[in-house]
Amino acid sequence: MSGSAKKGAAQPLADHNGPILPLETVRTAYRDMLLLRRFEEKAGQLYGMGLIGGFCHLYIGQEAVIVGMSLAMKPGDKIVTSYRDHAHMLMMGMSPRGVMAELTGRKDGYSHGKGGSMHMFSREKNFYGGHGIVGAQVAIGTGLAFANKYRGTDEVGVAYFGEGAAQQGQVYESFNLASLHKLPCIYVIENNRYGMGTSVERASAAKDLSRIGEPWHIPGRKVDGMDLFAVHEAAKEAVAHCRAGKGPFLLEMETYRYRGHSMSDPARYRDRSEVEEMRRTRDPIEALHRLLVEKGTGEDIFKEIDAEVKQIVNDAAEFAQNSPEPDLSELWTDILVEA
């Protein structure tokens, strides 16, 4: 995705532990992260109004992971993720209108209103879901990487999954296959500390998830997933490893979700003070905002970005609410594909 804020000098920008990035790239990353935050907030609002039904898992707090990863990718790279997927769709270039229309079960949604929050796809944008079965997308991501290698491209497949899914058997079957065939697959564990209502400390005997690929000789790296620069630096390393034909790579992104597991989760398993402390001290958008201010980005530019993001999100919400519901005939479509 790309933003429209283009004012100011183009000097390189980096924080204490990150790679050098052009200032304009960092501003665009800030804009993208803000768009993801506001889009998810609007989705939560529409859910509360009864306009979104079923499950709805928000990405608020984790924005630096997908934006930092996307900075290291190129057109043709393919991704697949779990049910916490709206931000991934937007970063792959899918339309905010189409995503919001699907969330509200409308005809103009990416799955024609039949998939909802967890089941959207766009082959055109190389986004392969959105999956409701915990851990199942890891095998699909491995298959995407297999296809890339079979076709002789240098494109990579990226499989995102949570720390809760890291205990699933298909994850380790996928690791084995990827290592055997040296598949260009990046496994990204978005460790937001809680699998539904259970903390990772209680659920995982493995205390360093960046090392779970070691029995299959898959290199791994633990990353501060709240830091855009740290994510980008790790993503570049993983992408270069895969494009060079060295096989898969694993990244554990230590991140945090501010909301419950889904919109129906009151999150009583953690103290409110914990969430407030993370928002106050570790928010990835606020950290980038402070850095941009320090480097000379003026308030007028932030106002432009805010206005652009607000317009995109409001337009998507209005479009979705004005889109018709799918016709009953849609019950019989998208069941079989002609070979």
Tab-separated table of C-alpha atoms in Angstrom:
chain	number	residue	atom	x	y	z
A	1	MET	CA	0.000	0.000	0.000
A	2	SER	CA	1.110	3.524	-0.461
A	3	GLY	CA	0.200	6.801	1.151
A	4	SER	CA	-0.125	10.311	-0.205
A	5	ALA	CA	1.921	12.367	2.296
A	6	LYS	CA	4.911	13.476	0.285
A	7	LYS	CA	6.084	16.698	1.935
A	8	GLY	CA	9.410	17.182	3.652
A	9	ALA	CA	13.001	16.159	3.049
A	10	ALA	CA	13.766	12.597	1.947
A	11	GLN	CA	16.609	11.918	4.368
A	12	PRO	CA	17.024	8.314	5.547
A	13	LEU	CA	15.504	7.422	8.866
A	14	ALA	CA	16.262	4.729	11.416
A	15	ASP	CA	15.820	4.134	15.089
A	16	HIS	CA	18.358	2.697	17.523
A	17	ASN	CA	18.178	-0.861	16.229
A	18	GLY	CA	16.597	-0.645	12.805
A	19	PRO	CA	17.795	-0.463	9.222
A	20	ILE	CA	17.905	2.793	7.316
A	21	LEU	CA	14.670	3.577	5.491
A	22	PRO	CA	13.794	6.642	3.407
A	23	LEU	CA	11.713	9.146	5.336
A	24	GLU	CA	8.910	8.876	2.797
A	25	THR	CA	8.789	5.103	3.280
A	26	VAL	CA	8.470	5.556	7.043
A	27	ARG	CA	5.682	8.100	6.603
A	28	THR	CA	3.866	5.698	4.307
A	29	ALA	CA	4.313	2.924	6.868
A	30	TYR	CA	2.837	5.214	9.538
A	31	ARG	CA	-0.106	5.949	7.267
A	32	ASP	CA	-0.666	2.255	6.582
A	33	MET	CA	-0.505	1.343	10.264
A	34	LEU	CA	-2.968	4.111	11.087
A	35	LEU	CA	-5.311	2.910	8.338
A	36	LEU	CA	-5.248	-0.625	9.726
A	37	ARG	CA	-5.995	0.687	13.235
A	38	ARG	CA	-8.885	2.900	12.125
A	39	PHE	CA	-10.322	0.221	9.839
A	40	GLU	CA	-10.399	-2.281	12.686
A	41	GLU	CA	-11.907	0.270	15.051
A	42	LYS	CA	-14.672	0.901	12.520
A	43	ALA	CA	-15.220	-2.850	12.131
A	44	GLY	CA	-15.597	-3.099	15.903
A	45	GLN	CA	-18.088	-0.236	15.847
A	46	LEU	CA	-20.168	-1.875	13.097
A	47	TYR	CA	-20.098	-5.170	15.015
A	48	GLY	CA	-21.464	-3.399	18.074
A	49	MET	CA	-24.252	-1.960	15.910
A	50	GLY	CA	-25.224	-5.438	14.756
A	51	LEU	CA	-24.075	-4.846	11.164
A	52	ILE	CA	-21.330	-7.488	11.361
A	53	GLY	CA	-22.281	-10.954	12.531
A	54	GLY	CA	-20.420	-14.116	13.403
A	55	PHE	CA	-16.824	-14.050	14.545
A	56	CYS	CA	-14.725	-10.908	14.202
A	57	HIS	CA	-11.089	-10.890	15.351
A	58	LEU	CA	-9.405	-7.485	15.422
A	59	TYR	CA	-5.711	-6.748	14.810
A	60	ILE	CA	-5.464	-3.615	16.948
A	61	GLY	CA	-1.981	-3.361	18.488
A	62	GLN	CA	-0.236	-5.728	16.058
A	63	GLU	CA	0.035	-3.379	13.060
A	64	ALA	CA	3.841	-3.183	12.968
A	65	VAL	CA	4.087	-6.890	12.123
A	66	ILE	CA	2.232	-6.955	8.816
A	67	VAL	CA	3.424	-3.483	7.735
A	68	GLY	CA	7.079	-4.242	8.521
A	69	MET	CA	6.872	-7.592	6.742
A	70	SER	CA	5.230	-6.006	3.705
A	71	LEU	CA	8.112	-3.533	3.338
A	72	ALA	CA	10.434	-6.457	2.580
A	73	MET	CA	8.162	-8.195	0.089
A	74	LYS	CA	7.670	-7.710	-3.631
A	75	PRO	CA	4.786	-8.246	-6.083
A	76	GLY	CA	4.247	-11.953	-6.637
A	77	ASP	CA	4.999	-13.000	-3.062
A	78	LYS	CA	2.055	-14.856	-1.552
A	79	ILE	CA	0.632	-14.869	1.953
A	80	VAL	CA	-1.874	-16.810	3.977
A	81	THR	CA	-2.984	-16.184	7.537
A	82	SER	CA	-5.472	-17.122	10.236
A	83	TYR	CA	-8.860	-15.610	11.074
A	84	ARG	CA	-7.274	-12.354	12.371
A	85	ASP	CA	-6.877	-11.316	8.777
A	86	HIS	CA	-8.332	-7.918	7.837
A	87	ALA	CA	-5.012	-6.060	8.114
A	88	HIS	CA	-3.206	-8.635	5.972
A	89	MET	CA	-5.791	-8.219	3.221
A	90	LEU	CA	-5.414	-4.459	3.169
A	91	MET	CA	-1.615	-4.651	3.086
A	92	MET	CA	-1.808	-6.987	0.092
A	93	GLY	CA	-3.707	-4.279	-1.749
A	94	MET	CA	-7.243	-5.572	-1.353
A	95	SER	CA	-9.951	-2.920	-1.428
A	96	PRO	CA	-11.156	-1.556	1.929
A	97	ARG	CA	-14.612	-1.391	0.353
A	98	GLY	CA	-14.565	-5.057	-0.602
A	99	VAL	CA	-13.241	-6.161	2.775
A	100	MET	CA	-15.805	-4.138	4.733
A	101	ALA	CA	-18.617	-5.312	2.449
A	102	GLU	CA	-17.656	-8.922	3.164
A	103	LEU	CA	-17.507	-8.241	6.890
A	104	THR	CA	-21.101	-7.022	6.714
A	105	GLY	CA	-22.204	-9.983	4.565
A	106	ARG	CA	-22.917	-8.009	1.412
A	107	LYS	CA	-22.941	-8.933	-2.264
A	108	ASP	CA	-19.982	-6.692	-3.117
A	109	GLY	CA	-17.710	-8.383	-0.597
A	110	TYR	CA	-14.739	-10.480	-1.663
A	111	SER	CA	-16.651	-13.722	-1.030
A	112	HIS	CA	-19.981	-12.249	-2.170
A	113	GLY	CA	-21.149	-11.956	1.408
A	114	LYS	CA	-20.861	-15.676	2.147
A	115	GLY	CA	-17.497	-15.819	3.901
A	116	GLY	CA	-17.523	-13.048	6.464
A	117	SER	CA	-14.538	-12.007	8.533
A	118	MET	CA	-12.583	-15.261	8.426
A	119	HIS	CA	-13.003	-16.348	4.808
A	120	MET	CA	-11.822	-13.858	2.217
A	121	PHE	CA	-9.446	-14.491	-0.646
A	122	SER	CA	-7.940	-12.677	-3.596
A	123	ARG	CA	-5.863	-14.658	-6.043
A	124	GLU	CA	-5.273	-11.428	-7.958
A	125	LYS	CA	-3.605	-9.883	-4.883
A	126	ASN	CA	-1.869	-13.133	-3.836
A	127	PHE	CA	-3.848	-13.350	-0.612
A	128	TYR	CA	-4.980	-16.916	0.060
A	129	GLY	CA	-7.046	-16.463	3.237
A	130	GLY	CA	-8.305	-15.997	6.015
A	131	HIS	CA	-8.790	-19.468	7.626
A	132	GLY	CA	-10.933	-20.420	10.603
A	133	ILE	CA	-9.214	-23.730	11.386
A	134	VAL	CA	-6.360	-23.141	13.828
A	135	GLY	CA	-3.015	-23.878	12.191
A	136	ALA	CA	-4.465	-25.145	8.891
A	137	GLN	CA	-3.102	-22.171	6.956
A	138	VAL	CA	0.485	-23.217	7.736
A	139	ALA	CA	0.187	-26.218	5.440
A	140	ILE	CA	-1.383	-24.019	2.758
A	141	GLY	CA	1.448	-21.507	3.037
A	142	THR	CA	3.930	-24.344	2.647
A	143	GLY	CA	2.071	-25.381	-0.496
A	144	LEU	CA	2.278	-21.850	-1.861
A	145	ALA	CA	6.043	-21.944	-1.352
A	146	PHE	CA	6.176	-25.352	-3.052
A	147	ALA	CA	4.351	-23.871	-6.058
A	148	ASN	CA	6.829	-20.996	-6.220
A	149	LYS	CA	9.773	-23.391	-6.286
A	150	TYR	CA	8.090	-25.732	-8.776
A	151	ARG	CA	7.551	-22.806	-11.148
A	152	GLY	CA	11.146	-21.697	-10.811
A	153	THR	CA	10.430	-18.206	-9.472
A	154	ASP	CA	12.195	-16.410	-6.628
A	155	GLU	CA	8.873	-15.538	-4.994
A	156	VAL	CA	8.287	-16.463	-1.369
A	157	GLY	CA	5.290	-17.758	0.523
A	158	VAL	CA	4.532	-16.337	3.961
A	159	ALA	CA	2.426	-18.255	6.484
A	160	TYR	CA	1.236	-16.216	9.478
A	161	PHE	CA	-0.068	-17.975	12.575
A	162	GLY	CA	-0.429	-17.304	16.276
A	163	GLU	CA	1.475	-18.744	19.197
A	164	GLY	CA	-1.589	-20.836	20.042
A	165	ALA	CA	-1.399	-22.561	16.651
A	166	ALA	CA	2.307	-23.282	17.151
A	167	GLN	CA	1.350	-26.474	19.012
A	168	GLN	CA	-0.581	-27.945	16.069
A	169	GLY	CA	0.665	-31.106	14.376
A	170	GLN	CA	0.307	-29.827	10.809
A	171	VAL	CA	2.758	-27.053	11.667
A	172	TYR	CA	5.537	-29.571	12.219
A	173	GLU	CA	4.562	-31.672	9.212
A	174	SER	CA	4.874	-28.480	7.184
A	175	PHE	CA	8.278	-27.707	8.708
A	176	ASN	CA	9.515	-31.150	7.722
A	177	LEU	CA	8.345	-30.866	4.115
A	178	ALA	CA	9.644	-27.312	3.753
A	179	SER	CA	13.067	-28.251	5.063
A	180	LEU	CA	13.330	-31.414	2.951
A	181	HIS	CA	12.580	-29.518	-0.251
A	182	LYS	CA	14.194	-26.214	0.775
A	183	LEU	CA	10.958	-24.374	0.132
A	184	PRO	CA	10.970	-20.558	0.117
A	185	CYS	CA	8.528	-20.251	3.017
A	186	ILE	CA	8.640	-17.735	5.852
A	187	TYR	CA	6.779	-18.884	8.937
A	188	VAL	CA	5.674	-15.880	11.004
A	189	ILE	CA	4.438	-16.566	14.534
A	190	GLU	CA	2.439	-13.551	15.694
A	191	ASN	CA	2.869	-14.135	19.417
A	192	ASN	CA	0.349	-11.792	21.020
A	193	ARG	CA	0.669	-13.664	24.344
A	194	TYR	CA	-2.837	-15.116	24.494
A	195	GLY	CA	-4.341	-18.014	22.514
A	196	MET	CA	-8.024	-17.207	23.044
A	197	GLY	CA	-8.038	-16.840	26.835
A	198	THR	CA	-4.919	-18.821	27.718
A	199	SER	CA	-1.521	-17.195	28.141
A	200	VAL	CA	1.375	-18.654	26.188
A	201	GLU	CA	3.192	-19.325	29.466
A	202	ARG	CA	0.463	-21.777	30.469
A	203	ALA	CA	-0.065	-23.329	27.030
A	204	SER	CA	3.421	-23.858	25.605
A	205	ALA	CA	6.195	-26.000	27.041
A	206	ALA	CA	8.510	-24.366	24.497
A	207	LYS	CA	9.470	-20.986	25.964
A	208	ASP	CA	11.316	-19.691	22.887
A	209	LEU	CA	9.078	-20.196	19.877
A	210	SER	CA	11.719	-18.845	17.500
A	211	ARG	CA	13.535	-22.157	18.007
A	212	ILE	CA	10.717	-24.604	17.325
A	213	GLY	CA	11.974	-25.187	13.769
A	214	GLU	CA	15.441	-26.294	14.918
A	215	PRO	CA	14.785	-30.069	14.735
A	216	TRP	CA	14.109	-29.514	11.017
A	217	HIS	CA	17.153	-27.236	10.624
A	218	ILE	CA	14.981	-24.154	10.102
A	219	PRO	CA	16.722	-20.991	11.313
A	220	GLY	CA	14.642	-18.742	13.525
A	221	ARG	CA	14.725	-15.287	15.012
A	222	LYS	CA	12.884	-13.604	17.878
A	223	VAL	CA	11.701	-10.120	16.923
A	224	ASP	CA	10.188	-7.144	18.717
A	225	GLY	CA	6.883	-7.139	16.868
A	226	MET	CA	5.915	-3.730	18.281
A	227	ASP	CA	8.859	-2.080	16.489
A	228	LEU	CA	8.422	-1.451	12.749
A	229	PHE	CA	12.163	-1.212	12.157
A	230	ALA	CA	12.951	-4.432	13.991
A	231	VAL	CA	10.275	-6.255	12.008
A	232	HIS	CA	11.557	-4.872	8.715
A	233	GLU	CA	15.138	-5.820	9.503
A	234	ALA	CA	14.156	-9.407	10.358
A	235	ALA	CA	11.848	-9.644	7.348
A	236	LYS	CA	14.654	-8.611	5.014
A	237	GLU	CA	16.883	-11.332	6.420
A	238	ALA	CA	14.192	-13.989	6.069
A	239	VAL	CA	13.228	-12.939	2.537
A	240	ALA	CA	16.854	-12.889	1.374
A	241	HIS	CA	17.382	-16.357	2.868
A	242	CYS	CA	14.385	-17.758	0.995
A	243	ARG	CA	15.086	-16.034	-2.326
A	244	ALA	CA	18.636	-17.408	-2.228
A	245	GLY	CA	17.267	-20.963	-2.223
A	246	LYS	CA	18.354	-21.758	1.328
A	247	GLY	CA	14.966	-23.059	2.434
A	248	PRO	CA	12.449	-21.881	5.030
A	249	PHE	CA	12.908	-19.312	7.804
A	250	LEU	CA	10.951	-18.747	11.010
A	251	LEU	CA	10.219	-15.441	12.737
A	252	GLU	CA	8.621	-15.127	16.153
A	253	MET	CA	7.042	-11.683	16.398
A	254	GLU	CA	6.494	-10.698	20.025
A	255	THR	CA	3.442	-8.482	19.788
A	256	TYR	CA	0.236	-7.696	21.680
A	257	ARG	CA	-3.458	-7.380	20.922
A	258	TYR	CA	-5.382	-4.693	22.760
A	259	ARG	CA	-8.817	-6.204	22.236
A	260	GLY	CA	-10.121	-9.621	23.218
A	261	HIS	CA	-9.539	-12.717	21.138
A	262	SER	CA	-12.683	-11.820	19.207
A	263	MET	CA	-15.416	-9.241	19.602
A	264	SER	CA	-17.312	-11.634	21.879
A	265	ASP	CA	-14.370	-11.969	24.294
A	266	PRO	CA	-14.422	-9.639	27.352
A	267	ALA	CA	-10.752	-10.585	28.069
A	268	ARG	CA	-11.217	-11.066	31.801
A	269	TYR	CA	-8.152	-13.326	31.895
A	270	ARG	CA	-5.800	-10.311	31.990
A	271	ASP	CA	-5.716	-7.134	34.036
A	272	ARG	CA	-6.850	-3.930	32.399
A	273	SER	CA	-3.676	-2.306	33.720
A	274	GLU	CA	-1.615	-4.662	31.536
A	275	VAL	CA	-3.357	-3.456	28.389
A	276	GLU	CA	-3.119	0.183	29.468
A	277	GLU	CA	0.596	-0.190	30.148
A	278	MET	CA	1.202	-1.665	26.687
A	279	ARG	CA	-0.773	1.129	25.049
A	280	ARG	CA	1.124	3.767	27.036
A	281	THR	CA	4.657	2.446	26.581
A	282	ARG	CA	4.755	0.160	23.549
A	283	ASP	CA	2.148	1.302	21.024
A	284	PRO	CA	3.752	0.896	17.564
A	285	ILE	CA	1.869	3.763	15.941
A	286	GLU	CA	2.606	6.235	18.718
A	287	ALA	CA	6.284	5.227	18.658
A	288	LEU	CA	6.484	5.921	14.928
A	289	HIS	CA	4.609	9.198	15.372
A	290	ARG	CA	7.150	10.373	17.962
A	291	LEU	CA	10.054	9.399	15.737
A	292	LEU	CA	8.619	11.236	12.741
A	293	VAL	CA	8.069	14.351	14.860
A	294	GLU	CA	11.673	14.196	16.044
A	295	LYS	CA	12.805	14.021	12.411
A	296	GLY	CA	10.847	17.094	11.385
A	297	THR	CA	7.452	15.869	10.199
A	298	GLY	CA	5.027	18.726	10.757
A	299	GLU	CA	1.535	18.671	12.195
A	300	ASP	CA	0.106	19.599	8.786
A	301	ILE	CA	1.348	16.305	7.330
A	302	PHE	CA	-0.146	14.283	10.192
A	303	LYS	CA	-3.463	16.076	9.658
A	304	GLU	CA	-3.350	15.165	5.949
A	305	ILE	CA	-2.712	11.530	6.784
A	306	ASP	CA	-5.473	11.476	9.397
A	307	ALA	CA	-7.945	13.017	6.955
A	308	GLU	CA	-7.038	10.574	4.186
A	309	VAL	CA	-7.363	7.553	6.481
A	310	LYS	CA	-10.678	8.780	7.901
A	311	GLN	CA	-12.055	9.271	4.379
A	312	ILE	CA	-11.022	5.770	3.254
A	313	VAL	CA	-12.521	4.075	6.306
A	314	ASN	CA	-15.765	6.048	6.261
A	315	ASP	CA	-16.130	5.421	2.530
A	316	ALA	CA	-15.646	1.676	3.054
A	317	ALA	CA	-18.244	1.600	5.827
A	318	GLU	CA	-20.765	3.588	3.781
A	319	PHE	CA	-20.164	1.425	0.719
A	320	ALA	CA	-20.673	-1.738	2.743
A	321	GLN	CA	-23.903	-0.553	4.327
A	322	ASN	CA	-25.296	0.473	0.936
A	323	SER	CA	-24.292	-2.770	-0.786
A	324	PRO	CA	-27.175	-5.247	-1.246
A	325	GLU	CA	-27.321	-8.584	0.516
A	326	PRO	CA	-26.500	-11.586	-1.698
A	327	ASP	CA	-29.319	-13.153	-3.675
A	328	LEU	CA	-30.607	-16.525	-2.490
A	329	SER	CA	-29.222	-18.039	-5.699
A	330	GLU	CA	-25.736	-17.520	-4.239
A	331	LEU	CA	-26.395	-20.531	-2.011
A	332	TRP	CA	-25.608	-22.736	-5.015
A	333	THR	CA	-22.503	-20.963	-6.327
A	334	ASP	CA	-18.808	-21.387	-5.447
A	335	ILE	CA	-19.317	-25.013	-4.403
A	336	LEU	CA	-17.485	-26.792	-7.229
A	337	VAL	CA	-14.887	-25.539	-9.706
A	338	GLU	CA	-14.950	-26.815	-13.271
A	339	ALA	CA	-11.675	-28.665	-13.967
